[in-house]
Amino acid sequence: MSTTTTLATPAGVFVLEPTVLPDGPVLVATDTGTESDGALPLAASIASRANAILVALSVVEPAAVPIYGVDGMVVSMAPPEEALDTRLAAVREQLTRVLHGVHGTQVLVKLGEPARTVAETAASVQARLVIVGRGRHHGLDRMLGGEPVLRMLQLGDAPILAVAPTLTSPPRRVVIATDFSPFSLYAAQVALSVAAPDAHVWLLHVAPAFDTSVPYLQERAAQYREQADAGFRQMRDILAQGRVQFESVVLTGTATDALLAFAEEQRADLIASATHGYGFIRRMILGSVAASLIRHASCSVLVVPGSARTIATTRARSAPDSRIRAADTTGMDAELAAFTSVNAGRRCSVEVDDAELGAQMLGHELVLVGGTFDRHSGIVSLMFGASAARGLHMTHNIAGVTHMDVQSNAGGVDQVLRLQHSGGQTLVTLT
């Protein structure tokens, strides 16, 4: 049996947690033209650093003409086997010319609509990253109908690195857009996995232009800046590695214009962003922002779908070396206290699985405040910050709990709290 109440509580501090980057090959798409030449050395370098397989994929579109009077029907004009063999030879020649050989590279040549085939192949091989050359009015861009990268992002879940012809080695000047959400943190993690070890990284947030003409609005602007500073500190602490240098930047204005102008001013090699995300300040990186970066940036662009983080989290949970900590009623209070101290402030979803009523979702994107166990009453109380009402929290009381376990991923980050009770279980899935 469980009950839920809502009470007033001070606003908590949002806590970011890193996500373990998934294993998997680096997939580089090529049309064998000069536009895709530049992507191959960078793809080989990234795969080598990650100790990952490099997969070179080329997609052949069926040569076809419409039969008029029959809507949507086409007839092939060339034998597919011949076209595939010709393209395979061209890919191998390109790899030999650009990378001085094909050793260690898996070559795939497929027949189909290019953007869809790239997205589907990335999913089937569980690619950690897809790399494509950026063409404007020729090469890959023309082959895919003008919006190749955006279409791949619409159809797939893997991060996509669209490489400018001038970038043939890991980028050293990197601008990472952030709204301080878990999605933008994950995009930053992916960006650092492709950046040079001594990269200069700007963490850039585009804030609203506050009117500071009255004291109340001045106070709001100051609070906003304090939150942003706290977000930057968390991100730098999580992302710090090697000789990477970080700078934090807050700009105002339209997100796309500010990002593009700043990257141009700093002569950036790479702009990285998530396609969407919800932070403690506001939603900033939208699909339209990512689309504008792909279309207008003068440098390479890395776009990381929010779903890529979800997939990475799921893979980490199912990793063979994931760990489970368990406790019965004798140790549940201490285990819940330890769980709270590590995970308070993280966002989560809450699901109750009841043998009679089935699965019921209590909420998504709730901020975990903590959990306690009362030995006298035998009740576990879970408290969450309400996502829609500032200053409120939700307490969910669960009676008859007999067992709990916490599953953490290979990196030691807690992922799922499971409470077993009479008639079913309650699952708290951390994001």
C-alpha positions as a Markdown table, in Angstrom:
| # | Residue | x | y | z |
|---|---|---|---|---|
| 1 | Met | 0.0 | 0.0 | 0.0 |
| 2 | Ser | 1.3 | 3.5 | -0.8 |
| 3 | Thr | 0.2 | 7.1 | -0.3 |
| 4 | Thr | 1.3 | 10.4 | -1.8 |
| 5 | Thr | 1.3 | 13.9 | -0.3 |
| 6 | Thr | 2.5 | 17.3 | -1.4 |
| 7 | Leu | 4.1 | 19.8 | 1.0 |
| 8 | Ala | 6.1 | 23.0 | 0.8 |
| 9 | Thr | 9.9 | 22.8 | 0.8 |
| 10 | Pro | 12.8 | 25.0 | -0.2 |
| 11 | Ala | 13.9 | 24.6 | -3.8 |
| 12 | Gly | 16.8 | 22.1 | -4.1 |
| 13 | Val | 20.0 | 22.4 | -6.1 |
| 14 | Phe | 19.9 | 20.6 | -9.4 |
| 15 | Val | 22.7 | 18.0 | -9.5 |
| 16 | Leu | 24.3 | 16.8 | -12.7 |
| 17 | Glu | 25.7 | 13.3 | -13.1 |
| 18 | Pro | 27.9 | 12.0 | -15.9 |
| 19 | Thr | 26.7 | 9.2 | -18.2 |
| 20 | Val | 29.0 | 6.4 | -19.2 |
| 21 | Leu | 29.7 | 6.7 | -22.9 |
| 22 | Pro | 28.7 | 3.5 | -24.7 |
| 23 | Asp | 31.0 | 1.1 | -26.5 |
| 24 | Gly | 30.5 | 0.6 | -30.2 |
| 25 | Pro | 32.1 | 1.4 | -33.5 |
| 26 | Val | 32.7 | 4.8 | -35.1 |
| 27 | Leu | 30.7 | 4.9 | -38.3 |
| 28 | Val | 31.9 | 7.2 | -41.1 |
| 29 | Ala | 29.6 | 7.7 | -44.1 |
| 30 | Thr | 31.2 | 8.3 | -47.4 |
| 31 | Asp | 30.1 | 8.9 | -51.0 |
| 32 | Thr | 33.7 | 8.4 | -52.1 |
| 33 | Gly | 33.9 | 12.0 | -53.3 |
| 34 | Thr | 36.3 | 14.7 | -52.1 |
| 35 | Glu | 33.7 | 16.1 | -49.7 |
| 36 | Ser | 34.0 | 12.9 | -47.6 |
| 37 | Asp | 37.8 | 12.7 | -47.8 |
| 38 | Gly | 38.2 | 15.1 | -44.9 |
| 39 | Ala | 36.0 | 13.0 | -42.6 |
| 40 | Leu | 38.0 | 9.8 | -42.9 |
| 41 | Pro | 41.3 | 10.9 | -41.1 |
| 42 | Leu | 39.3 | 12.4 | -38.2 |
| 43 | Ala | 37.1 | 9.3 | -38.0 |
| 44 | Ala | 40.2 | 7.1 | -37.9 |
| 45 | Ser | 41.8 | 9.2 | -35.2 |
| 46 | Ile | 38.7 | 9.2 | -33.0 |
| 47 | Ala | 38.3 | 5.4 | -33.4 |
| 48 | Ser | 41.9 | 4.8 | -32.6 |
| 49 | Arg | 41.7 | 6.9 | -29.4 |
| 50 | Ala | 38.6 | 5.1 | -28.3 |
| 51 | Asn | 40.0 | 1.7 | -29.2 |
| 52 | Ala | 36.9 | 1.3 | -31.4 |
| 53 | Ile | 36.3 | -0.4 | -34.7 |
| 54 | Leu | 36.1 | 2.0 | -37.7 |
| 55 | Val | 33.2 | 1.2 | -40.0 |
| 56 | Ala | 33.1 | 2.9 | -43.4 |
| 57 | Leu | 29.6 | 2.9 | -44.9 |
| 58 | Ser | 28.7 | 4.0 | -48.4 |
| 59 | Val | 25.1 | 3.9 | -49.7 |
| 60 | Val | 24.1 | 3.5 | -53.3 |
| 61 | Glu | 20.8 | 4.9 | -54.4 |
| 62 | Pro | 18.9 | 2.8 | -56.9 |
| 63 | Ala | 18.9 | 4.4 | -60.3 |
| 64 | Ala | 15.2 | 4.7 | -61.1 |
| 65 | Val | 12.6 | 6.6 | -63.2 |
| 66 | Pro | 8.9 | 7.1 | -62.4 |
| 67 | Ile | 6.2 | 5.3 | -64.3 |
| 68 | Tyr | 3.7 | 8.0 | -65.1 |
| 69 | Gly | 0.1 | 7.2 | -64.2 |
| 70 | Val | 1.2 | 5.0 | -61.3 |
| 71 | Asp | 1.6 | 7.0 | -58.2 |
| 72 | Gly | 4.9 | 6.5 | -56.3 |
| 73 | Met | 6.2 | 3.6 | -58.4 |
| 74 | Val | 9.8 | 3.5 | -59.8 |
| 75 | Val | 11.6 | 1.0 | -61.9 |
| 76 | Ser | 15.3 | 0.3 | -61.4 |
| 77 | Met | 17.6 | 1.3 | -64.3 |
| 78 | Ala | 20.8 | -0.5 | -63.2 |
| 79 | Pro | 21.6 | -3.9 | -61.8 |
| 80 | Pro | 22.1 | -3.4 | -58.0 |
| 81 | Glu | 24.9 | -6.0 | -57.8 |
| 82 | Glu | 26.9 | -4.1 | -60.4 |
| 83 | Ala | 26.4 | -0.8 | -58.7 |
| 84 | Leu | 27.4 | -2.2 | -55.3 |
| 85 | Asp | 30.5 | -3.8 | -56.6 |
| 86 | Thr | 31.5 | -0.6 | -58.3 |
| 87 | Arg | 31.0 | 1.4 | -55.1 |
| 88 | Leu | 32.8 | -1.1 | -53.0 |
| 89 | Ala | 35.9 | -0.8 | -55.2 |
| 90 | Ala | 35.6 | 3.0 | -55.0 |
| 91 | Val | 35.4 | 3.0 | -51.1 |
| 92 | Arg | 38.5 | 0.8 | -50.9 |
| 93 | Glu | 40.4 | 3.0 | -53.3 |
| 94 | Gln | 39.4 | 6.1 | -51.2 |
| 95 | Leu | 40.6 | 4.4 | -48.0 |
| 96 | Thr | 43.9 | 3.5 | -49.6 |
| 97 | Arg | 44.3 | 7.0 | -50.9 |
| 98 | Val | 43.3 | 8.9 | -47.8 |
| 99 | Leu | 44.2 | 6.5 | -45.0 |
| 100 | His | 46.9 | 4.5 | -46.8 |
| 101 | Gly | 45.0 | 1.3 | -46.6 |
| 102 | Val | 41.9 | -0.5 | -45.3 |
| 103 | His | 43.5 | -2.6 | -42.6 |
| 104 | Gly | 41.3 | -2.5 | -39.4 |
| 105 | Thr | 38.4 | -0.8 | -41.2 |
| 106 | Gln | 35.1 | -2.6 | -41.8 |
| 107 | Val | 33.6 | -1.6 | -45.2 |
| 108 | Leu | 29.9 | -1.7 | -45.7 |
| 109 | Val | 28.2 | -0.9 | -49.0 |
| 110 | Lys | 24.4 | -0.9 | -49.1 |
| 111 | Leu | 21.6 | -0.1 | -51.5 |
| 112 | Gly | 18.8 | 2.3 | -50.3 |
| 113 | Glu | 17.9 | 5.8 | -49.4 |
| 114 | Pro | 21.1 | 7.2 | -48.0 |
| 115 | Ala | 20.0 | 9.1 | -44.9 |
| 116 | Arg | 17.7 | 6.4 | -43.7 |
| 117 | Thr | 20.2 | 3.7 | -44.4 |
| 118 | Val | 22.9 | 5.5 | -42.5 |
| 119 | Ala | 20.6 | 5.9 | -39.5 |
| 120 | Glu | 19.4 | 2.3 | -39.6 |
| 121 | Thr | 23.0 | 1.0 | -39.9 |
| 122 | Ala | 24.2 | 3.1 | -37.0 |
| 123 | Ala | 21.4 | 1.6 | -34.9 |
| 124 | Ser | 22.1 | -2.0 | -36.0 |
| 125 | Val | 25.8 | -1.8 | -35.3 |
| 126 | Gln | 25.2 | 0.3 | -32.1 |
| 127 | Ala | 27.6 | 3.0 | -33.3 |
| 128 | Arg | 28.8 | 5.4 | -30.7 |
| 129 | Leu | 29.2 | 8.2 | -33.3 |
| 130 | Val | 28.4 | 8.9 | -36.9 |
| 131 | Ile | 30.8 | 11.0 | -38.9 |
| 132 | Val | 29.9 | 12.6 | -42.2 |
| 133 | Gly | 31.5 | 15.3 | -44.4 |
| 134 | Arg | 29.7 | 18.6 | -44.7 |
| 135 | Gly | 28.7 | 19.5 | -48.3 |
| 136 | Arg | 26.9 | 22.6 | -49.2 |
| 137 | His | 25.7 | 22.3 | -52.8 |
| 138 | His | 27.5 | 19.2 | -54.0 |
| 139 | Gly | 29.0 | 15.9 | -52.8 |
| 140 | Leu | 27.1 | 14.3 | -49.9 |
| 141 | Asp | 24.7 | 17.2 | -49.6 |
| 142 | Arg | 23.5 | 16.9 | -53.1 |
| 143 | Met | 23.4 | 13.1 | -52.9 |
| 144 | Leu | 21.1 | 13.2 | -50.0 |
| 145 | Gly | 18.8 | 15.9 | -51.3 |
| 146 | Gly | 20.0 | 19.1 | -49.5 |
| 147 | Glu | 19.5 | 18.3 | -45.8 |
| 148 | Pro | 21.4 | 15.1 | -45.2 |
| 149 | Val | 22.6 | 15.6 | -41.6 |
| 150 | Leu | 19.2 | 16.9 | -40.4 |
| 151 | Arg | 17.4 | 13.9 | -42.0 |
| 152 | Met | 19.8 | 11.5 | -40.3 |
| 153 | Leu | 19.1 | 13.2 | -37.0 |
| 154 | Gln | 15.4 | 12.9 | -37.6 |
| 155 | Leu | 15.7 | 9.2 | -38.4 |
| 156 | Gly | 18.3 | 8.1 | -35.9 |
| 157 | Asp | 19.6 | 8.3 | -32.3 |
| 158 | Ala | 23.3 | 8.4 | -32.7 |
| 159 | Pro | 25.4 | 11.6 | -32.2 |
| 160 | Ile | 26.4 | 13.0 | -35.6 |
| 161 | Leu | 29.6 | 14.9 | -36.3 |
| 162 | Ala | 29.4 | 16.9 | -39.5 |
| 163 | Val | 33.0 | 17.5 | -40.5 |
| 164 | Ala | 34.1 | 20.6 | -42.4 |
| 165 | Pro | 36.7 | 19.9 | -45.1 |
| 166 | Thr | 39.4 | 21.8 | -43.2 |
| 167 | Leu | 39.1 | 19.6 | -40.1 |
| 168 | Thr | 41.3 | 16.4 | -40.5 |
| 169 | Ser | 42.5 | 16.1 | -36.9 |
| 170 | Pro | 40.8 | 16.3 | -33.5 |
| 171 | Pro | 39.4 | 19.8 | -32.9 |
| 172 | Arg | 41.4 | 22.1 | -30.6 |
| 173 | Arg | 39.0 | 25.0 | -30.3 |
| 174 | Val | 35.6 | 23.8 | -29.2 |
| 175 | Val | 32.4 | 25.7 | -28.3 |
| 176 | Ile | 29.8 | 23.6 | -26.3 |
| 177 | Ala | 26.3 | 25.0 | -26.0 |
| 178 | Thr | 24.7 | 24.2 | -22.6 |
| 179 | Asp | 21.5 | 24.7 | -20.8 |
| 180 | Phe | 22.9 | 22.8 | -17.8 |
| 181 | Ser | 20.5 | 19.9 | -18.5 |
| 182 | Pro | 21.6 | 16.2 | -18.4 |
| 183 | Phe | 21.2 | 16.3 | -22.2 |
| 184 | Ser | 23.7 | 19.1 | -22.8 |
| 185 | Leu | 26.1 | 17.6 | -20.3 |
| 186 | Tyr | 26.1 | 14.3 | -22.3 |
| 187 | Ala | 26.6 | 16.3 | -25.5 |
| 188 | Ala | 29.7 | 17.9 | -23.8 |
| 189 | Gln | 31.0 | 14.4 | -22.8 |
| 190 | Val | 30.7 | 13.3 | -26.4 |
| 191 | Ala | 32.4 | 16.5 | -27.6 |
| 192 | Leu | 35.3 | 15.9 | -25.4 |
| 193 | Ser | 35.6 | 12.4 | -26.6 |
| 194 | Val | 36.4 | 13.7 | -30.1 |
| 195 | Ala | 38.3 | 16.9 | -29.1 |
| 196 | Ala | 42.1 | 17.1 | -28.9 |
| 197 | Pro | 43.7 | 16.3 | -25.5 |
| 198 | Asp | 44.9 | 19.9 | -25.2 |
| 199 | Ala | 41.7 | 21.5 | -26.5 |
| 200 | His | 40.5 | 24.9 | -25.5 |
| 201 | Val | 36.8 | 24.5 | -24.6 |
| 202 | Trp | 34.2 | 27.3 | -24.2 |
| 203 | Leu | 31.1 | 26.3 | -22.2 |
| 204 | Leu | 28.5 | 28.7 | -23.6 |
| 205 | His | 25.1 | 29.5 | -22.2 |
| 206 | Val | 22.6 | 31.9 | -23.9 |
| 207 | Ala | 20.6 | 33.6 | -21.3 |
| 208 | Pro | 17.4 | 35.8 | -21.6 |
| 209 | Ala | 18.0 | 39.5 | -21.7 |
| 210 | Phe | 16.7 | 40.6 | -18.2 |
| 211 | Asp | 15.4 | 44.1 | -17.8 |
| 212 | Thr | 17.4 | 45.4 | -14.8 |
| 213 | Ser | 15.6 | 48.8 | -14.6 |
| 214 | Val | 13.7 | 47.8 | -11.4 |
| 215 | Pro | 15.1 | 46.2 | -8.2 |
| 216 | Tyr | 13.0 | 43.0 | -8.5 |
| 217 | Leu | 14.3 | 42.3 | -12.0 |
| 218 | Gln | 17.8 | 43.1 | -11.0 |
| 219 | Glu | 17.5 | 40.5 | -8.2 |
| 220 | Arg | 16.1 | 37.9 | -10.7 |
| 221 | Ala | 19.1 | 38.6 | -13.0 |
| 222 | Ala | 21.5 | 38.1 | -10.2 |
| 223 | Gln | 19.9 | 34.8 | -9.1 |
| 224 | Tyr | 20.0 | 33.6 | -12.7 |
| 225 | Arg | 23.7 | 34.3 | -12.9 |
| 226 | Glu | 24.3 | 32.6 | -9.6 |
| 227 | Gln | 22.5 | 29.5 | -10.9 |
| 228 | Ala | 24.5 | 29.6 | -14.2 |
| 229 | Asp | 27.8 | 29.9 | -12.3 |
| 230 | Ala | 26.8 | 26.9 | -10.2 |
| 231 | Gly | 26.0 | 25.0 | -13.3 |
| 232 | Phe | 29.3 | 25.9 | -15.0 |
| 233 | Arg | 31.2 | 24.7 | -11.9 |
| 234 | Gln | 29.4 | 21.3 | -11.9 |
| 235 | Met | 30.1 | 20.8 | -15.6 |
| 236 | Arg | 33.8 | 21.8 | -15.3 |
| 237 | Asp | 34.2 | 19.4 | -12.3 |
| 238 | Ile | 32.6 | 16.5 | -14.3 |
| 239 | Leu | 34.3 | 17.2 | -17.6 |
| 240 | Ala | 37.8 | 18.1 | -16.3 |
| 241 | Gln | 40.4 | 15.9 | -18.0 |
| 242 | Gly | 44.0 | 16.0 | -19.1 |
| 243 | Arg | 45.2 | 19.4 | -20.5 |
| 244 | Val | 41.8 | 20.6 | -21.6 |
| 245 | Gln | 41.2 | 24.3 | -20.7 |
| 246 | Phe | 37.7 | 25.5 | -19.9 |
| 247 | Glu | 36.2 | 28.9 | -20.1 |
| 248 | Ser | 32.6 | 29.7 | -19.1 |
| 249 | Val | 30.6 | 32.2 | -21.2 |
| 250 | Val | 27.1 | 33.7 | -20.7 |
| 251 | Leu | 25.6 | 35.6 | -23.7 |
| 252 | Thr | 22.2 | 37.1 | -24.3 |
| 253 | Gly | 20.1 | 37.2 | -27.5 |
| 254 | Thr | 18.9 | 34.6 | -29.9 |
| 255 | Ala | 20.6 | 31.3 | -29.2 |
| 256 | Thr | 21.6 | 30.5 | -32.8 |
| 257 | Asp | 22.9 | 34.0 | -33.6 |
| 258 | Ala | 24.9 | 34.1 | -30.4 |
| 259 | Leu | 26.4 | 30.7 | -30.9 |
| 260 | Leu | 27.4 | 31.3 | -34.5 |
| 261 | Ala | 28.8 | 34.7 | -33.8 |
| 262 | Phe | 30.8 | 33.6 | -30.9 |
| 263 | Ala | 32.2 | 30.5 | -32.7 |
| 264 | Glu | 33.2 | 32.7 | -35.7 |
| 265 | Glu | 34.9 | 35.2 | -33.4 |
| 266 | Gln | 36.9 | 32.5 | -31.6 |
| 267 | Arg | 37.7 | 30.7 | -34.9 |
| 268 | Ala | 36.2 | 27.5 | -33.4 |
| 269 | Asp | 36.9 | 24.1 | -35.0 |
| 270 | Leu | 33.8 | 22.6 | -33.6 |
| 271 | Ile | 30.4 | 23.6 | -32.2 |
| 272 | Ala | 28.6 | 21.0 | -30.1 |
| 273 | Ser | 25.0 | 21.0 | -28.9 |
| 274 | Ala | 22.2 | 18.7 | -27.8 |
| 275 | Thr | 19.0 | 18.7 | -29.9 |
| 276 | His | 16.9 | 19.3 | -26.8 |
| 277 | Gly | 17.0 | 19.4 | -23.1 |
| 278 | Tyr | 15.4 | 20.8 | -20.0 |
| 279 | Gly | 17.7 | 22.4 | -17.5 |
| 280 | Phe | 17.1 | 24.2 | -14.1 |
| 281 | Ile | 17.1 | 27.5 | -15.9 |
| 282 | Arg | 15.1 | 26.9 | -19.1 |
| 283 | Arg | 14.9 | 24.9 | -22.3 |
| 284 | Met | 17.5 | 26.4 | -24.7 |
| 285 | Ile | 18.8 | 24.0 | -27.3 |
| 286 | Leu | 15.9 | 23.2 | -29.6 |
| 287 | Gly | 15.7 | 21.3 | -32.8 |
| 288 | Ser | 15.6 | 24.6 | -34.7 |
| 289 | Val | 18.9 | 25.7 | -33.1 |
| 290 | Ala | 20.6 | 22.5 | -34.1 |
| 291 | Ala | 19.2 | 22.8 | -37.6 |
| 292 | Ser | 20.6 | 26.4 | -37.9 |
| 293 | Leu | 24.0 | 25.3 | -36.7 |
| 294 | Ile | 24.1 | 22.5 | -39.3 |
| 295 | Arg | 23.0 | 24.9 | -42.1 |
| 296 | His | 25.0 | 28.0 | -41.2 |
| 297 | Ala | 28.1 | 27.2 | -39.1 |
| 298 | Ser | 31.4 | 27.8 | -40.8 |
| 299 | Cys | 33.1 | 25.0 | -38.8 |
| 300 | Ser | 32.4 | 21.4 | -38.0 |
| 301 | Val | 29.2 | 20.7 | -35.9 |
| 302 | Leu | 28.4 | 17.9 | -33.4 |
| 303 | Val | 24.8 | 17.3 | -32.7 |
| 304 | Val | 23.8 | 14.9 | -29.9 |
| 305 | Pro | 20.1 | 13.8 | -29.8 |
| 306 | Gly | 18.6 | 13.6 | -26.3 |
| 307 | Ser | 17.7 | 10.0 | -27.1 |
| 308 | Ala | 21.5 | 9.2 | -27.4 |
| 309 | Arg | 21.9 | 9.8 | -23.7 |
| 310 | Thr | 18.9 | 7.6 | -22.9 |
| 311 | Ile | 20.3 | 4.8 | -25.0 |
| 312 | Ala | 23.7 | 5.2 | -23.3 |
| 313 | Thr | 22.1 | 5.1 | -19.9 |
| 314 | Thr | 20.2 | 1.9 | -20.8 |
| 315 | Arg | 23.3 | 0.2 | -22.1 |
| 316 | Ala | 25.2 | 1.1 | -19.0 |
| 317 | Arg | 22.5 | -0.4 | -16.8 |
| 318 | Ser | 22.6 | -3.7 | -18.7 |
| 319 | Ala | 26.4 | -3.9 | -18.8 |
| 320 | Pro | 27.8 | -7.2 | -17.6 |
| 321 | Asp | 29.9 | -5.5 | -14.9 |
| 322 | Ser | 27.0 | -3.4 | -13.5 |
| 323 | Arg | 26.6 | -3.8 | -9.7 |
| 324 | Ile | 23.6 | -4.4 | -7.4 |
| 325 | Arg | 23.5 | -3.5 | -3.7 |
| 326 | Ala | 20.8 | -5.1 | -1.7 |
| 327 | Ala | 19.3 | -4.7 | 1.8 |
| 328 | Asp | 16.4 | -6.2 | 3.8 |
| 329 | Thr | 14.6 | -4.4 | 6.6 |
| 330 | Thr | 17.5 | -4.6 | 9.0 |
| 331 | Gly | 19.8 | -2.5 | 6.8 |
| 332 | Met | 17.3 | -0.5 | 4.8 |
| 333 | Asp | 17.5 | 2.7 | 6.7 |
| 334 | Ala | 21.3 | 2.9 | 6.4 |
| 335 | Glu | 21.2 | 2.0 | 2.7 |
| 336 | Leu | 18.5 | 4.6 | 1.9 |
| 337 | Ala | 20.5 | 7.2 | 3.8 |
| 338 | Ala | 23.6 | 6.4 | 1.7 |
| 339 | Phe | 21.5 | 6.4 | -1.5 |
| 340 | Thr | 20.1 | 9.8 | -0.6 |
| 341 | Ser | 23.5 | 11.3 | 0.1 |
| 342 | Val | 24.8 | 10.3 | -3.3 |
| 343 | Asn | 21.7 | 10.9 | -5.5 |
| 344 | Ala | 19.8 | 13.8 | -4.0 |
| 345 | Gly | 19.1 | 16.4 | -6.7 |
| 346 | Arg | 19.0 | 13.9 | -9.6 |
| 347 | Arg | 16.0 | 13.7 | -11.8 |
| 348 | Cys | 14.0 | 10.5 | -12.0 |
| 349 | Ser | 10.8 | 8.7 | -13.0 |
| 350 | Val | 8.7 | 6.7 | -10.5 |
| 351 | Glu | 6.7 | 3.6 | -11.4 |
| 352 | Val | 4.6 | 1.3 | -9.2 |
| 353 | Asp | 4.1 | -2.2 | -10.5 |
| 354 | Asp | 1.1 | -3.8 | -8.7 |
| 355 | Ala | 0.0 | -7.4 | -9.2 |
| 356 | Glu | -3.6 | -6.5 | -9.5 |
| 357 | Leu | -3.6 | -3.0 | -11.0 |
| 358 | Gly | -0.6 | -3.3 | -13.3 |
| 359 | Ala | 2.1 | -0.7 | -13.9 |
| 360 | Gln | 1.3 | 2.9 | -12.9 |
| 361 | Met | 3.6 | 5.9 | -13.6 |
| 362 | Leu | 3.6 | 8.4 | -10.8 |
| 363 | Gly | 5.8 | 11.0 | -12.5 |
| 364 | His | 8.6 | 11.9 | -14.9 |
| 365 | Glu | 11.4 | 14.3 | -14.5 |
| 366 | Leu | 11.0 | 14.5 | -10.7 |
| 367 | Val | 13.9 | 15.8 | -8.6 |
| 368 | Leu | 14.9 | 13.2 | -6.0 |
| 369 | Val | 15.0 | 14.8 | -2.5 |
| 370 | Gly | 15.6 | 11.6 | -0.5 |
| 371 | Gly | 14.3 | 8.4 | 1.0 |
| 372 | Thr | 13.8 | 7.2 | 4.6 |
| 373 | Phe | 12.7 | 3.9 | 6.3 |
| 374 | Asp | 10.8 | 3.9 | 9.6 |
| 375 | Arg | 11.4 | 0.6 | 11.3 |
| 376 | His | 8.5 | 1.1 | 13.7 |
| 377 | Ser | 5.8 | 1.6 | 11.0 |
| 378 | Gly | 7.6 | -0.4 | 8.3 |
| 379 | Ile | 7.0 | 2.5 | 5.8 |
| 380 | Val | 9.5 | 3.8 | 3.2 |
| 381 | Ser | 9.0 | 7.5 | 2.4 |
| 382 | Leu | 10.3 | 8.8 | -0.9 |
| 383 | Met | 10.4 | 12.6 | -1.4 |
| 384 | Phe | 10.6 | 14.3 | -4.8 |
| 385 | Gly | 10.7 | 17.9 | -5.9 |
| 386 | Ala | 7.6 | 18.7 | -7.9 |
| 387 | Ser | 8.6 | 19.5 | -11.5 |
| 388 | Ala | 5.7 | 21.9 | -12.1 |
| 389 | Ala | 5.3 | 23.8 | -8.8 |
| 390 | Arg | 8.3 | 25.6 | -7.4 |
| 391 | Gly | 8.6 | 25.3 | -3.6 |
| 392 | Leu | 6.6 | 22.1 | -3.4 |
| 393 | His | 7.6 | 18.5 | -2.9 |
| 394 | Met | 5.8 | 15.2 | -3.2 |
| 395 | Thr | 6.1 | 12.5 | -0.6 |
| 396 | His | 5.3 | 8.9 | -1.6 |
| 397 | Asn | 4.8 | 6.5 | 1.3 |
| 398 | Ile | 5.1 | 2.8 | 0.7 |
| 399 | Ala | 3.9 | 0.3 | 3.3 |
| 400 | Gly | 5.1 | -3.3 | 3.6 |
| 401 | Val | 8.5 | -3.0 | 2.0 |
| 402 | Thr | 10.5 | -6.2 | 2.5 |
| 403 | His | 13.5 | -5.7 | 0.3 |
| 404 | Met | 15.4 | -3.0 | -1.6 |
| 405 | Asp | 18.2 | -3.1 | -4.2 |
| 406 | Val | 20.1 | -0.4 | -6.0 |
| 407 | Gln | 21.6 | -1.1 | -9.5 |
| 408 | Ser | 24.6 | 1.0 | -10.6 |
| 409 | Asn | 26.4 | 1.0 | -13.9 |
| 410 | Ala | 29.9 | 0.1 | -14.8 |
| 411 | Gly | 31.1 | 3.6 | -13.8 |
| 412 | Gly | 29.6 | 3.2 | -10.3 |
| 413 | Val | 26.7 | 5.7 | -10.9 |
| 414 | Asp | 23.4 | 4.6 | -9.4 |
| 415 | Gln | 20.7 | 3.9 | -12.0 |
| 416 | Val | 17.7 | 2.2 | -10.5 |
| 417 | Leu | 16.3 | 1.9 | -6.9 |
| 418 | Arg | 13.8 | -1.0 | -6.5 |
| 419 | Leu | 11.6 | -1.4 | -3.5 |
| 420 | Gln | 9.9 | -4.8 | -3.2 |
| 421 | His | 6.6 | -4.7 | -1.2 |
| 422 | Ser | 3.5 | -6.8 | -0.7 |
| 423 | Gly | 1.7 | -7.1 | -4.1 |
| 424 | Gly | 4.4 | -5.6 | -6.3 |
| 425 | Gln | 7.4 | -3.2 | -6.5 |
| 426 | Thr | 8.2 | 0.5 | -6.9 |
| 427 | Leu | 11.0 | 1.5 | -9.3 |
| 428 | Val | 12.8 | 4.8 | -9.2 |
| 429 | Thr | 14.8 | 5.2 | -12.4 |
| 430 | Leu | 17.4 | 7.9 | -12.2 |
| 431 | Thr | 18.4 | 9.9 | -15.3 |
